[in-house]
Amino acid sequence: MASGSGAHGAAITAARWALASLFVVLGAWRIWAALNGVALSNVALLLSVCELLLGVLILAGWHLRWTALAAVALLVADAVMSHPFWAVRAGARDVQLLHFMKNIAIAGGFLLLSAIAPRR
């Protein structure tokens, strides 16, 4: 668990849960969709399983520093591979840039979480 006491510790815990919930909900949703006939590549399914697993581990506070860094890597890779705003036509560029920057911002939250996690 993240260090801290009182309101500070509660804020860190709430932030950890908020960040992890994104991975748990979206990972589970994609896996559920795949099980119910939605076409999903093997790579996307594997990444969804990783996303769900990382979310659960972060919720549990398990090796928080390293699981948060793994989440950063997953988010940055997803941003680059799934949202190439630099390579799409002008009409789609704004949406891709928005999703790219969203992933980078969330990665920043996980990076901060890894920095404040207690060292083991």
mmCIF file of C-alpha atoms in Angstrom:
data_model
loop_
_atom_site.group_PDB
_atom_site.id
_atom_site.type_symbol
_atom_site.label_atom_id
_atom_site.label_comp_id
_atom_site.label_asym_id
_atom_site.label_seq_id
_atom_site.Cartn_x
_atom_site.Cartn_y
_atom_site.Cartn_z
ATOM 1 C CA MET A 1 0.000 0.000 0.000
ATOM 2 C CA ALA A 2 1.057 3.579 -0.503
ATOM 3 C CA SER A 3 2.577 5.335 2.458
ATOM 4 C CA GLY A 4 0.799 8.111 4.277
ATOM 5 C CA SER A 5 -1.590 8.635 7.109
ATOM 6 C CA GLY A 6 -4.890 10.367 7.612
ATOM 7 C CA ALA A 7 -6.221 12.405 4.712
ATOM 8 C CA HIS A 8 -2.975 12.031 2.758
ATOM 9 C CA GLY A 9 -3.091 8.243 2.936
ATOM 10 C CA ALA A 10 -6.791 8.222 2.093
ATOM 11 C CA ALA A 11 -6.168 10.424 -0.959
ATOM 12 C CA ILE A 12 -3.416 8.106 -2.179
ATOM 13 C CA THR A 13 -5.641 5.068 -1.698
ATOM 14 C CA ALA A 14 -8.546 6.755 -3.507
ATOM 15 C CA ALA A 15 -6.271 7.746 -6.397
ATOM 16 C CA ARG A 16 -4.878 4.208 -6.609
ATOM 17 C CA TRP A 17 -8.383 2.757 -6.722
ATOM 18 C CA ALA A 18 -9.535 5.296 -9.322
ATOM 19 C CA LEU A 19 -6.590 4.553 -11.602
ATOM 20 C CA ALA A 20 -6.869 0.789 -11.165
ATOM 21 C CA SER A 21 -10.625 0.793 -11.747
ATOM 22 C CA LEU A 22 -10.024 1.960 -15.305
ATOM 23 C CA PHE A 23 -7.957 -1.155 -16.013
ATOM 24 C CA VAL A 24 -10.336 -3.510 -14.192
ATOM 25 C CA VAL A 25 -13.497 -2.214 -15.851
ATOM 26 C CA LEU A 26 -12.141 -1.856 -19.390
ATOM 27 C CA GLY A 27 -10.134 -5.089 -19.274
ATOM 28 C CA ALA A 28 -13.131 -7.063 -18.010
ATOM 29 C CA TRP A 29 -15.455 -5.348 -20.500
ATOM 30 C CA ARG A 30 -13.250 -6.272 -23.481
ATOM 31 C CA ILE A 31 -12.865 -9.868 -22.287
ATOM 32 C CA TRP A 32 -16.633 -10.137 -21.764
ATOM 33 C CA ALA A 33 -17.227 -8.702 -25.247
ATOM 34 C CA ALA A 34 -14.827 -11.238 -26.783
ATOM 35 C CA LEU A 35 -16.574 -14.088 -24.969
ATOM 36 C CA ASN A 36 -19.875 -12.837 -26.383
ATOM 37 C CA GLY A 37 -18.870 -12.803 -30.021
ATOM 38 C CA VAL A 38 -17.235 -9.404 -30.502
ATOM 39 C CA ALA A 39 -14.238 -9.818 -32.801
ATOM 40 C CA LEU A 40 -11.014 -9.147 -30.900
ATOM 41 C CA SER A 41 -7.531 -10.007 -32.111
ATOM 42 C CA ASN A 42 -5.427 -12.377 -30.018
ATOM 43 C CA VAL A 43 -3.082 -9.503 -29.174
ATOM 44 C CA ALA A 44 -5.977 -7.293 -28.063
ATOM 45 C CA LEU A 45 -7.385 -10.127 -25.950
ATOM 46 C CA LEU A 46 -3.984 -10.737 -24.338
ATOM 47 C CA LEU A 47 -3.589 -7.027 -23.599
ATOM 48 C CA SER A 48 -7.086 -6.964 -22.104
ATOM 49 C CA VAL A 49 -6.195 -9.857 -19.792
ATOM 50 C CA CYS A 50 -2.989 -8.017 -18.798
ATOM 51 C CA GLU A 51 -4.999 -4.851 -18.226
ATOM 52 C CA LEU A 52 -7.467 -6.655 -15.956
ATOM 53 C CA LEU A 53 -4.689 -8.425 -14.047
ATOM 54 C CA LEU A 54 -2.690 -5.217 -13.545
ATOM 55 C CA GLY A 55 -5.808 -3.440 -12.323
ATOM 56 C CA VAL A 56 -6.536 -6.141 -9.753
ATOM 57 C CA LEU A 57 -2.906 -6.196 -8.570
ATOM 58 C CA ILE A 58 -2.852 -2.408 -8.215
ATOM 59 C CA LEU A 59 -6.164 -2.477 -6.326
ATOM 60 C CA ALA A 60 -4.606 -5.016 -3.962
ATOM 61 C CA GLY A 61 -1.439 -2.923 -3.612
ATOM 62 C CA TRP A 62 0.720 -5.873 -4.688
ATOM 63 C CA HIS A 63 4.263 -4.719 -5.573
ATOM 64 C CA LEU A 64 2.714 -1.358 -6.328
ATOM 65 C CA ARG A 65 5.868 0.278 -7.657
ATOM 66 C CA TRP A 66 6.371 -2.386 -10.336
ATOM 67 C CA THR A 67 2.739 -2.972 -11.255
ATOM 68 C CA ALA A 68 2.230 0.783 -11.684
ATOM 69 C CA LEU A 69 5.304 0.932 -13.946
ATOM 70 C CA ALA A 70 3.916 -1.977 -15.978
ATOM 71 C CA ALA A 71 0.672 -0.004 -16.346
ATOM 72 C CA VAL A 72 2.704 2.972 -17.617
ATOM 73 C CA ALA A 73 4.371 0.761 -20.229
ATOM 74 C CA LEU A 74 1.026 -0.681 -21.328
ATOM 75 C CA LEU A 75 -0.572 2.760 -21.635
ATOM 76 C CA VAL A 76 2.299 4.307 -23.589
ATOM 77 C CA ALA A 77 2.454 1.313 -25.943
ATOM 78 C CA ASP A 78 -1.318 1.494 -26.435
ATOM 79 C CA ALA A 79 -1.145 5.235 -27.096
ATOM 80 C CA VAL A 80 1.491 4.809 -29.788
ATOM 81 C CA MET A 81 -0.022 1.711 -31.429
ATOM 82 C CA SER A 82 -3.737 2.499 -31.169
ATOM 83 C CA HIS A 83 -3.896 6.276 -31.489
ATOM 84 C CA PRO A 84 -1.394 7.426 -34.162
ATOM 85 C CA PHE A 85 -2.762 10.958 -34.552
ATOM 86 C CA TRP A 86 0.271 11.846 -36.668
ATOM 87 C CA ALA A 87 -0.684 9.310 -39.339
ATOM 88 C CA VAL A 88 -4.419 9.888 -39.817
ATOM 89 C CA ARG A 89 -6.361 12.306 -41.985
ATOM 90 C CA ALA A 90 -7.317 15.677 -40.569
ATOM 91 C CA GLY A 91 -10.917 14.693 -39.761
ATOM 92 C CA ALA A 92 -9.850 11.878 -37.429
ATOM 93 C CA ARG A 93 -6.746 13.574 -36.041
ATOM 94 C CA ASP A 94 -8.497 15.414 -33.194
ATOM 95 C CA VAL A 95 -10.110 12.266 -31.802
ATOM 96 C CA GLN A 96 -6.879 10.264 -32.049
ATOM 97 C CA LEU A 97 -4.892 13.075 -30.406
ATOM 98 C CA LEU A 98 -7.446 13.233 -27.585
ATOM 99 C CA HIS A 99 -7.163 9.482 -26.913
ATOM 100 C CA PHE A 100 -3.370 9.565 -27.237
ATOM 101 C CA MET A 101 -3.086 12.378 -24.692
ATOM 102 C CA LYS A 102 -5.623 10.688 -22.385
ATOM 103 C CA ASN A 103 -3.416 7.592 -22.284
ATOM 104 C CA ILE A 104 -0.318 9.704 -21.634
ATOM 105 C CA ALA A 105 -2.082 11.583 -18.814
ATOM 106 C CA ILE A 106 -3.249 8.350 -17.180
ATOM 107 C CA ALA A 107 0.285 6.966 -17.567
ATOM 108 C CA GLY A 108 1.464 10.051 -15.677
ATOM 109 C CA GLY A 109 -0.889 9.176 -12.835
ATOM 110 C CA PHE A 110 0.483 5.637 -12.674
ATOM 111 C CA LEU A 111 4.035 7.011 -12.835
ATOM 112 C CA LEU A 112 3.292 9.242 -9.861
ATOM 113 C CA LEU A 113 1.755 6.268 -8.056
ATOM 114 C CA SER A 114 4.936 4.250 -8.639
ATOM 115 C CA ALA A 115 7.025 7.134 -7.280
ATOM 116 C CA ILE A 116 5.094 7.377 -4.000
ATOM 117 C CA ALA A 117 4.718 3.629 -3.472
ATOM 118 C CA PRO A 118 6.737 2.277 -0.564
ATOM 119 C CA ARG A 119 9.985 0.561 -1.462
ATOM 120 C CA ARG A 120 10.121 -3.142 -0.646
#
